[in-house]
Amino acid sequence: MSKLLIDVGSTYFKVCQTSGISQYFRDFKKDIYDDLITKCGNIFANYKKEDIFICSSANGGLSTLIIGLTNSFSLKFAKNIAFNSGINIIDTILYSKIEECRAPSELVDVVIIVGGIDGIGNVFDEKLFDYLKNVQYSNIVYVGTKQDASFLSAHIPELKMIGNIITEKLHVNGGELKEYLTNLYQADIVGKEDIKHLYEITGNQIYSTPYIVNRSLPLIDANFEVVNPFIVVDIGGATTDIHYSRDLVRDNIVSESGYDRLVFKKLGVFKSRETLIFAAKNNEFVYELLAYLNVTENILEEESEKSLRILMQLSIFLVLYKVSRLHPLYVTLHLELLNTIVLTGGITKVLSYEEVQIIMQFFYKKVMNLHAIPNIVMDYDYAIWTLGMENNENSAS
């Protein structure tokens, strides 16, 4: 390999060259650039800038608030597009109930307003503006009926207008919104001061790791024993990402790709540890799962290798639960059809095959009421992202 591939994670650097993949635990007292140069500067000296390719998940993703007219079309379509663009949905507002809804207390990266097919107007009114006065946001985009576009833009000067995501036949037209959100995600990564400095190392665009891993999926069967439909679960320090075959989804949403992804910002095991524990304590199955693992809830408060292992096991369970039929807020995957689950990311350096297997057995028996579980594949070398980097590079050239 004449190229050097680098993945900047929230807890580790991964560096891939001909000799193999190396991992380096980050020093959080240093910024990313200085830490990377300290640990890998001698490696960089052997490559030209144009032969170094970098992806990063260190920003942890973006957040969105979605305001829509109906649950069955506008909110459903916008949620699906947002999730698959790597955006974390903090809340959805049904417009008919907007006066009853409380604005988020945190800064929202992007507000999405959606509703109505083209040809129908006057679906939004002053209630929207009254609500938005109490929302702190960095970006706001409108993807509803064009008949209300002028009215909204007159009252919201910073409003970005792009094409309606709902067609006249009530199908999704999500390409433009997905591109907009993906670009926001990308801009957030390269806009981070730590990441900006990495352009002193590379002459190529820096991409988000979830995007790169998703690019690897069509190539995965050449390197791993996988059978479609499959999912890839990437559990790291700040986020847990799930990449899945579209064969596992039953909806009327047409996707150009055979694969999509979800990014769970609050299910990482280091930076998102507290929110992961909170999610676990509020799950109806977790206390039974902890007993199944022969531990008590006190393990969640410990700082030990055993508690880390338990948290990673809980991450697997929770991400599967969130895409199961019991949790309709997210995209629902038909996990009874799943043939293979691939584990990648920091989790493969901590958990054994048997520790993953016990979680899968519990999940499928208790949640899915099934005894057979999918085939488990462990990406111990954390090599999947390198397939996506090479695929992305070949597509760009």
Tab-separated table of C-alpha atoms in Angstrom:
chain	number	residue	atom	x	y	z
A	1	MET	CA	0.000	0.000	0.000
A	2	SER	CA	1.470	3.330	-1.057
A	3	LYS	CA	-1.173	5.169	0.951
A	4	LEU	CA	-1.431	5.955	4.650
A	5	LEU	CA	-4.914	5.735	6.180
A	6	ILE	CA	-5.752	7.387	9.516
A	7	ASP	CA	-8.927	7.237	11.608
A	8	VAL	CA	-9.173	9.846	14.367
A	9	GLY	CA	-11.575	8.480	16.962
A	10	SER	CA	-12.733	9.945	20.231
A	11	THR	CA	-10.401	7.658	22.219
A	12	TYR	CA	-7.980	6.067	19.726
A	13	PHE	CA	-5.996	6.892	16.605
A	14	LYS	CA	-5.927	4.069	14.045
A	15	VAL	CA	-3.159	4.103	11.443
A	16	CYS	CA	-3.119	1.700	8.496
A	17	GLN	CA	-0.102	1.085	6.255
A	18	THR	CA	1.295	-1.898	4.364
A	19	SER	CA	2.650	-3.479	7.539
A	20	GLY	CA	-0.796	-3.490	9.178
A	21	ILE	CA	-3.032	-1.433	11.457
A	22	SER	CA	-1.748	0.194	14.649
A	23	GLN	CA	-3.821	1.803	17.414
A	24	TYR	CA	-2.759	4.593	19.768
A	25	PHE	CA	-4.672	5.699	22.854
A	26	ARG	CA	-5.210	9.454	22.727
A	27	ASP	CA	-3.669	11.854	25.215
A	28	PHE	CA	-6.564	14.181	26.068
A	29	LYS	CA	-4.218	16.780	27.523
A	30	LYS	CA	-2.991	17.474	23.984
A	31	ASP	CA	-4.890	18.639	20.950
A	32	ILE	CA	-5.394	16.026	18.231
A	33	TYR	CA	-2.715	17.351	15.878
A	34	ASP	CA	0.046	17.541	18.510
A	35	ASP	CA	-0.838	14.129	19.892
A	36	LEU	CA	-0.884	12.563	16.434
A	37	ILE	CA	2.464	14.116	15.495
A	38	THR	CA	4.024	12.946	18.772
A	39	LYS	CA	2.861	9.374	18.282
A	40	CYS	CA	3.066	8.992	14.501
A	41	GLY	CA	5.216	11.810	13.130
A	42	ASN	CA	7.963	9.397	12.077
A	43	ILE	CA	5.386	7.451	10.020
A	44	PHE	CA	4.057	10.579	8.279
A	45	ALA	CA	7.578	11.467	7.162
A	46	ASN	CA	7.490	8.457	4.800
A	47	TYR	CA	4.435	9.656	2.854
A	48	LYS	CA	3.484	12.603	0.675
A	49	LYS	CA	0.536	14.712	1.856
A	50	GLU	CA	-1.557	13.598	-1.126
A	51	ASP	CA	-1.019	9.947	-0.114
A	52	ILE	CA	-2.376	10.427	3.422
A	53	PHE	CA	-6.130	9.974	3.937
A	54	ILE	CA	-7.954	10.826	7.164
A	55	CYS	CA	-11.415	10.185	8.570
A	56	SER	CA	-12.701	11.220	11.983
A	57	SER	CA	-15.512	10.525	14.432
A	58	ALA	CA	-14.064	12.775	17.116
A	59	ASN	CA	-16.881	15.350	16.864
A	60	GLY	CA	-19.560	12.916	18.061
A	61	GLY	CA	-22.204	13.960	15.515
A	62	LEU	CA	-24.794	16.707	15.124
A	63	SER	CA	-28.229	17.181	16.697
A	64	THR	CA	-31.533	18.054	15.070
A	65	LEU	CA	-35.055	19.080	16.020
A	66	ILE	CA	-37.726	18.151	13.449
A	67	ILE	CA	-41.064	19.969	13.133
A	68	GLY	CA	-43.568	18.245	10.844
A	69	LEU	CA	-47.256	18.082	9.963
A	70	THR	CA	-47.913	14.346	10.255
A	71	ASN	CA	-46.315	11.328	11.894
A	72	SER	CA	-47.051	9.054	8.948
A	73	PHE	CA	-45.323	11.105	6.245
A	74	SER	CA	-43.417	14.319	7.003
A	75	LEU	CA	-41.952	13.315	10.384
A	76	LYS	CA	-41.353	9.709	9.311
A	77	PHE	CA	-39.535	10.710	6.119
A	78	ALA	CA	-37.476	13.484	7.759
A	79	LYS	CA	-36.447	11.228	10.680
A	80	ASN	CA	-35.258	8.534	8.308
A	81	ILE	CA	-33.203	10.981	6.244
A	82	ALA	CA	-31.699	12.605	9.360
A	83	PHE	CA	-30.714	9.294	10.945
A	84	ASN	CA	-29.105	8.067	7.742
A	85	SER	CA	-27.134	11.306	7.405
A	86	GLY	CA	-25.508	10.680	10.787
A	87	ILE	CA	-27.631	13.262	12.624
A	88	ASN	CA	-28.922	12.692	16.168
A	89	ILE	CA	-32.602	13.547	16.652
A	90	ILE	CA	-33.163	15.170	20.037
A	91	ASP	CA	-36.898	15.749	19.521
A	92	THR	CA	-39.725	15.697	16.975
A	93	ILE	CA	-42.669	18.102	17.105
A	94	LEU	CA	-46.063	17.350	15.589
A	95	TYR	CA	-47.143	20.774	14.330
A	96	SER	CA	-50.734	20.469	15.557
A	97	LYS	CA	-49.355	20.177	19.110
A	98	ILE	CA	-46.527	22.724	18.846
A	99	GLU	CA	-48.145	25.090	21.361
A	100	GLU	CA	-47.980	22.332	23.987
A	101	CYS	CA	-44.311	21.518	23.335
A	102	ARG	CA	-41.341	22.803	25.281
A	103	ALA	CA	-38.300	24.043	23.391
A	104	PRO	CA	-35.053	22.054	23.898
A	105	SER	CA	-32.767	23.503	26.556
A	106	GLU	CA	-29.635	22.670	24.560
A	107	LEU	CA	-28.261	24.253	21.403
A	108	VAL	CA	-29.642	22.453	18.329
A	109	ASP	CA	-27.293	22.110	15.365
A	110	VAL	CA	-30.077	22.101	12.774
A	111	VAL	CA	-33.859	22.537	12.850
A	112	ILE	CA	-35.789	20.791	10.050
A	113	ILE	CA	-39.266	22.053	9.105
A	114	VAL	CA	-41.256	19.726	6.864
A	115	GLY	CA	-44.831	19.191	5.718
A	116	GLY	CA	-47.319	19.375	2.867
A	117	ILE	CA	-47.028	18.368	-0.769
A	118	ASP	CA	-46.400	21.042	-3.392
A	119	GLY	CA	-49.648	22.696	-4.443
A	120	ILE	CA	-51.014	22.938	-0.908
A	121	GLY	CA	-50.307	26.113	1.048
A	122	ASN	CA	-51.018	27.848	4.365
A	123	VAL	CA	-49.984	24.822	6.409
A	124	PHE	CA	-47.732	26.849	8.745
A	125	ASP	CA	-48.599	30.022	10.653
A	126	GLU	CA	-47.402	32.298	13.473
A	127	LYS	CA	-47.394	29.421	15.972
A	128	LEU	CA	-44.180	28.229	14.325
A	129	PHE	CA	-42.426	31.576	14.798
A	130	ASP	CA	-43.561	31.846	18.425
A	131	TYR	CA	-42.088	28.413	19.129
A	132	LEU	CA	-38.804	29.088	17.311
A	133	LYS	CA	-38.213	32.244	19.390
A	134	ASN	CA	-37.394	29.925	22.289
A	135	VAL	CA	-35.143	27.538	20.348
A	136	GLN	CA	-31.390	28.043	20.163
A	137	TYR	CA	-30.144	26.681	16.830
A	138	SER	CA	-27.187	27.025	14.477
A	139	ASN	CA	-28.948	26.120	11.215
A	140	ILE	CA	-32.559	25.855	10.042
A	141	VAL	CA	-33.819	24.248	6.839
A	142	TYR	CA	-37.243	24.034	5.163
A	143	VAL	CA	-38.173	20.989	3.087
A	144	GLY	CA	-41.971	21.321	2.851
A	145	THR	CA	-44.519	22.612	0.375
A	146	LYS	CA	-43.175	25.379	-1.851
A	147	GLN	CA	-46.386	27.362	-1.403
A	148	ASP	CA	-45.323	28.284	2.160
A	149	ALA	CA	-41.668	28.969	1.312
A	150	SER	CA	-41.966	32.742	0.792
A	151	PHE	CA	-44.078	33.195	3.926
A	152	LEU	CA	-41.572	31.318	6.091
A	153	SER	CA	-38.454	32.945	4.615
A	154	ALA	CA	-39.954	36.406	5.242
A	155	HIS	CA	-40.188	35.614	8.952
A	156	ILE	CA	-37.045	33.463	9.266
A	157	PRO	CA	-34.288	35.251	7.282
A	158	GLU	CA	-31.651	32.572	7.970
A	159	LEU	CA	-33.930	29.802	6.672
A	160	LYS	CA	-32.313	27.499	4.104
A	161	MET	CA	-34.741	26.411	1.366
A	162	ILE	CA	-34.304	23.100	-0.418
A	163	GLY	CA	-36.646	20.777	-2.306
A	164	ASN	CA	-39.744	19.227	-0.728
A	165	ILE	CA	-38.971	15.731	0.586
A	166	ILE	CA	-42.578	14.593	0.000
A	167	THR	CA	-43.664	13.969	-3.603
A	168	GLU	CA	-47.202	14.349	-4.906
A	169	LYS	CA	-47.525	10.549	-4.674
A	170	LEU	CA	-46.487	10.723	-0.996
A	171	HIS	CA	-43.117	9.117	-1.623
A	172	VAL	CA	-39.848	10.378	-0.197
A	173	ASN	CA	-37.505	12.590	-2.186
A	174	GLY	CA	-34.660	12.781	0.265
A	175	GLY	CA	-31.523	13.223	-1.831
A	176	GLU	CA	-31.227	16.992	-1.450
A	177	LEU	CA	-31.874	17.022	2.316
A	178	LYS	CA	-29.510	14.104	2.865
A	179	GLU	CA	-26.773	15.934	0.950
A	180	TYR	CA	-27.397	19.110	2.973
A	181	LEU	CA	-27.238	17.270	6.312
A	182	THR	CA	-24.214	15.217	5.286
A	183	ASN	CA	-22.419	18.436	4.297
A	184	LEU	CA	-23.299	19.976	7.676
A	185	TYR	CA	-21.893	16.924	9.419
A	186	GLN	CA	-18.786	17.181	7.264
A	187	ALA	CA	-18.410	20.910	7.924
A	188	ASP	CA	-18.739	20.315	11.660
A	189	ILE	CA	-15.866	17.848	11.577
A	190	VAL	CA	-13.481	19.994	9.549
A	191	GLY	CA	-14.597	23.105	11.432
A	192	LYS	CA	-13.296	21.765	14.731
A	193	GLU	CA	-10.048	23.524	15.555
A	194	ASP	CA	-8.327	20.214	16.318
A	195	ILE	CA	-9.370	18.747	12.967
A	196	LYS	CA	-8.477	21.851	10.925
A	197	HIS	CA	-4.831	21.408	11.880
A	198	LEU	CA	-4.827	17.927	10.336
A	199	TYR	CA	-4.773	19.517	6.883
A	200	GLU	CA	-1.098	20.162	7.640
A	201	ILE	CA	-0.738	16.358	7.388
A	202	THR	CA	-3.033	15.563	4.454
A	203	GLY	CA	-3.810	17.141	1.105
A	204	ASN	CA	-7.149	15.304	0.881
A	205	GLN	CA	-10.625	15.977	2.236
A	206	ILE	CA	-11.253	14.675	5.750
A	207	TYR	CA	-14.409	12.551	5.957
A	208	SER	CA	-16.586	11.386	8.840
A	209	THR	CA	-15.888	7.828	9.985
A	210	PRO	CA	-19.569	6.726	9.837
A	211	TYR	CA	-19.659	7.828	6.183
A	212	ILE	CA	-16.456	5.907	5.443
A	213	VAL	CA	-17.618	2.732	7.215
A	214	ASN	CA	-20.863	2.874	5.240
A	215	ARG	CA	-18.791	3.044	2.046
A	216	SER	CA	-17.116	-0.210	3.060
A	217	LEU	CA	-20.294	-2.293	3.281
A	218	PRO	CA	-20.543	-3.379	-0.381
A	219	LEU	CA	-16.971	-4.705	-0.054
A	220	ILE	CA	-17.263	-6.389	3.304
A	221	ASP	CA	-18.033	-9.909	2.051
A	222	ALA	CA	-14.650	-10.021	0.302
A	223	ASN	CA	-12.900	-9.832	3.669
A	224	PHE	CA	-15.346	-11.316	6.169
A	225	GLU	CA	-17.688	-14.294	6.370
A	226	VAL	CA	-20.944	-12.365	6.157
A	227	VAL	CA	-24.322	-13.309	4.727
A	228	ASN	CA	-26.924	-10.711	3.755
A	229	PRO	CA	-28.837	-9.158	5.313
A	230	PHE	CA	-26.278	-8.006	7.867
A	231	ILE	CA	-25.545	-5.122	10.224
A	232	VAL	CA	-22.255	-3.595	11.329
A	233	VAL	CA	-22.191	-2.216	14.877
A	234	ASP	CA	-19.321	0.212	15.550
A	235	ILE	CA	-19.036	0.929	19.269
A	236	GLY	CA	-16.563	3.628	20.216
A	237	GLY	CA	-15.902	6.140	22.962
A	238	ALA	CA	-18.349	8.873	21.912
A	239	THR	CA	-20.933	7.157	19.705
A	240	THR	CA	-22.338	3.801	18.722
A	241	ASP	CA	-23.090	3.535	15.012
A	242	ILE	CA	-25.144	0.867	13.277
A	243	HIS	CA	-24.877	0.250	9.539
A	244	TYR	CA	-27.518	-1.997	8.036
A	245	SER	CA	-28.730	-3.658	4.859
A	246	ARG	CA	-31.848	-2.007	3.456
A	247	ASP	CA	-33.280	-5.541	3.207
A	248	LEU	CA	-33.989	-5.258	6.944
A	249	VAL	CA	-36.356	-2.293	6.489
A	250	ARG	CA	-39.985	-2.491	5.416
A	251	ASP	CA	-41.169	0.978	4.421
A	252	ASN	CA	-42.069	3.005	1.362
A	253	ILE	CA	-38.798	4.913	1.407
A	254	VAL	CA	-36.633	4.380	-1.653
A	255	SER	CA	-32.869	4.533	-1.099
A	256	GLU	CA	-30.175	4.840	-3.752
A	257	SER	CA	-27.862	2.737	-1.597
A	258	GLY	CA	-28.371	-0.821	-0.431
A	259	TYR	CA	-27.150	0.270	3.018
A	260	ASP	CA	-27.982	2.994	5.528
A	261	ARG	CA	-26.692	4.036	8.925
A	262	LEU	CA	-27.755	5.386	12.290
A	263	VAL	CA	-25.474	7.271	14.681
A	264	PHE	CA	-26.325	7.110	18.389
A	265	LYS	CA	-24.531	10.053	19.947
A	266	LYS	CA	-25.276	9.085	23.550
A	267	LEU	CA	-24.266	5.425	23.554
A	268	GLY	CA	-20.475	5.660	23.631
A	269	VAL	CA	-18.537	4.060	26.482
A	270	PHE	CA	-16.094	6.876	27.339
A	271	LYS	CA	-17.223	10.403	26.427
A	272	SER	CA	-20.905	9.371	26.527
A	273	ARG	CA	-20.567	7.062	29.519
A	274	GLU	CA	-23.063	8.902	31.745
A	275	THR	CA	-25.793	9.044	29.089
A	276	LEU	CA	-25.178	5.369	28.295
A	277	ILE	CA	-25.668	4.478	31.958
A	278	PHE	CA	-28.805	6.651	32.093
A	279	ALA	CA	-30.237	4.875	29.031
A	280	ALA	CA	-29.425	1.503	30.579
A	281	LYS	CA	-31.094	2.275	33.909
A	282	ASN	CA	-34.250	3.344	32.089
A	283	ASN	CA	-34.508	0.228	29.938
A	284	GLU	CA	-37.093	-2.366	30.963
A	285	PHE	CA	-34.788	-5.340	30.321
A	286	VAL	CA	-31.439	-4.132	31.630
A	287	TYR	CA	-31.771	-5.176	35.284
A	288	GLU	CA	-32.699	-8.675	34.176
A	289	LEU	CA	-29.758	-8.573	31.760
A	290	LEU	CA	-27.355	-7.546	34.541
A	291	ALA	CA	-28.569	-10.489	36.629
A	292	TYR	CA	-28.079	-12.724	33.574
A	293	LEU	CA	-24.472	-11.467	33.481
A	294	ASN	CA	-24.095	-12.226	37.216
A	295	VAL	CA	-23.562	-8.602	38.250
A	296	THR	CA	-25.635	-5.963	40.058
A	297	GLU	CA	-26.422	-2.403	39.027
A	298	ASN	CA	-23.534	-1.235	41.246
A	299	ILE	CA	-21.170	-2.272	38.444
A	300	LEU	CA	-22.392	0.758	36.472
A	301	GLU	CA	-20.889	3.113	39.044
A	302	GLU	CA	-17.491	1.425	39.124
A	303	GLU	CA	-14.361	2.478	37.246
A	304	SER	CA	-12.835	-0.886	36.384
A	305	GLU	CA	-12.045	-3.156	33.464
A	306	LYS	CA	-15.033	-5.315	34.358
A	307	SER	CA	-17.400	-2.325	34.361
A	308	LEU	CA	-16.067	-1.284	30.934
A	309	ARG	CA	-16.813	-4.757	29.588
A	310	ILE	CA	-20.338	-4.611	31.016
A	311	LEU	CA	-20.917	-1.151	29.492
A	312	MET	CA	-19.836	-2.409	26.089
A	313	GLN	CA	-22.175	-5.374	26.399
A	314	LEU	CA	-24.982	-2.988	27.353
A	315	SER	CA	-24.179	-0.840	24.297
A	316	ILE	CA	-24.759	-3.833	22.029
A	317	PHE	CA	-28.048	-4.622	23.734
A	318	LEU	CA	-29.309	-1.022	23.755
A	319	VAL	CA	-28.523	-0.297	20.110
A	320	LEU	CA	-30.337	-3.465	19.039
A	321	TYR	CA	-33.255	-2.584	21.304
A	322	LYS	CA	-33.470	0.922	19.821
A	323	VAL	CA	-33.887	-0.439	16.279
A	324	SER	CA	-36.239	-3.260	17.291
A	325	ARG	CA	-40.022	-3.272	16.969
A	326	LEU	CA	-40.289	-2.392	20.681
A	327	HIS	CA	-38.801	1.072	20.084
A	328	PRO	CA	-40.607	2.739	17.149
A	329	LEU	CA	-38.919	6.140	17.632
A	330	TYR	CA	-36.013	5.028	15.457
A	331	VAL	CA	-35.867	3.208	12.157
A	332	THR	CA	-37.292	-0.270	12.829
A	333	LEU	CA	-35.172	-3.141	11.531
A	334	HIS	CA	-36.620	-6.602	11.028
A	335	LEU	CA	-33.985	-8.258	13.177
A	336	GLU	CA	-35.664	-11.647	12.821
A	337	LEU	CA	-34.334	-11.589	9.228
A	338	LEU	CA	-30.769	-10.755	10.288
A	339	ASN	CA	-28.172	-13.319	9.203
A	340	THR	CA	-24.931	-11.674	10.363
A	341	ILE	CA	-23.881	-9.066	12.923
A	342	VAL	CA	-20.384	-7.620	12.524
A	343	LEU	CA	-18.773	-5.898	15.523
A	344	THR	CA	-16.081	-3.298	14.907
A	345	GLY	CA	-14.509	-0.330	16.682
A	346	GLY	CA	-13.012	-0.199	20.169
A	347	ILE	CA	-15.336	-2.939	21.388
A	348	THR	CA	-13.370	-5.653	19.571
A	349	LYS	CA	-10.295	-4.806	21.646
A	350	VAL	CA	-12.203	-5.403	24.874
A	351	LEU	CA	-14.915	-8.028	24.449
A	352	SER	CA	-14.472	-11.655	23.508
A	353	TYR	CA	-16.657	-13.523	21.056
A	354	GLU	CA	-18.339	-15.300	23.976
A	355	GLU	CA	-19.173	-11.999	25.717
A	356	VAL	CA	-20.907	-10.773	22.562
A	357	GLN	CA	-22.649	-14.110	22.061
A	358	ILE	CA	-24.236	-14.036	25.520
A	359	ILE	CA	-25.760	-10.610	24.791
A	360	MET	CA	-27.126	-11.779	21.453
A	361	GLN	CA	-28.659	-14.852	23.085
A	362	PHE	CA	-30.343	-12.738	25.766
A	363	PHE	CA	-31.621	-10.163	23.258
A	364	TYR	CA	-33.051	-12.675	20.815
A	365	LYS	CA	-34.684	-14.773	23.536
A	366	LYS	CA	-36.124	-11.952	25.693
A	367	VAL	CA	-36.860	-9.230	23.118
A	368	MET	CA	-37.349	-11.149	19.885
A	369	ASN	CA	-38.744	-14.403	21.374
A	370	LEU	CA	-36.358	-16.369	19.157
A	371	HIS	CA	-33.797	-19.018	20.089
A	372	ALA	CA	-31.569	-18.831	17.006
A	373	ILE	CA	-29.180	-15.887	16.799
A	374	PRO	CA	-27.361	-14.358	13.796
A	375	ASN	CA	-23.802	-15.301	12.960
A	376	ILE	CA	-21.353	-13.087	14.878
A	377	VAL	CA	-18.261	-11.691	13.146
A	378	MET	CA	-15.599	-9.798	15.130
A	379	ASP	CA	-13.464	-7.275	13.235
A	380	TYR	CA	-10.542	-7.730	15.642
A	381	ASP	CA	-8.123	-5.785	13.442
A	382	TYR	CA	-10.609	-2.931	13.027
A	383	ALA	CA	-10.078	-3.183	9.282
A	384	ILE	CA	-13.561	-2.386	7.952
A	385	TRP	CA	-13.014	1.383	7.815
A	386	THR	CA	-9.930	0.884	5.625
A	387	LEU	CA	-12.113	-0.733	2.931
A	388	GLY	CA	-14.285	2.372	2.903
A	389	MET	CA	-11.291	4.703	2.702
A	390	GLU	CA	-9.903	2.828	-0.290
A	391	ASN	CA	-13.351	2.652	-1.935
A	392	ASN	CA	-13.881	6.391	-1.376
A	393	GLU	CA	-10.443	7.219	-2.768
A	394	ASN	CA	-11.058	5.105	-5.893
A	395	SER	CA	-14.447	6.778	-6.472
A	396	ALA	CA	-12.931	10.243	-6.180
A	397	SER	CA	-10.056	9.538	-8.545
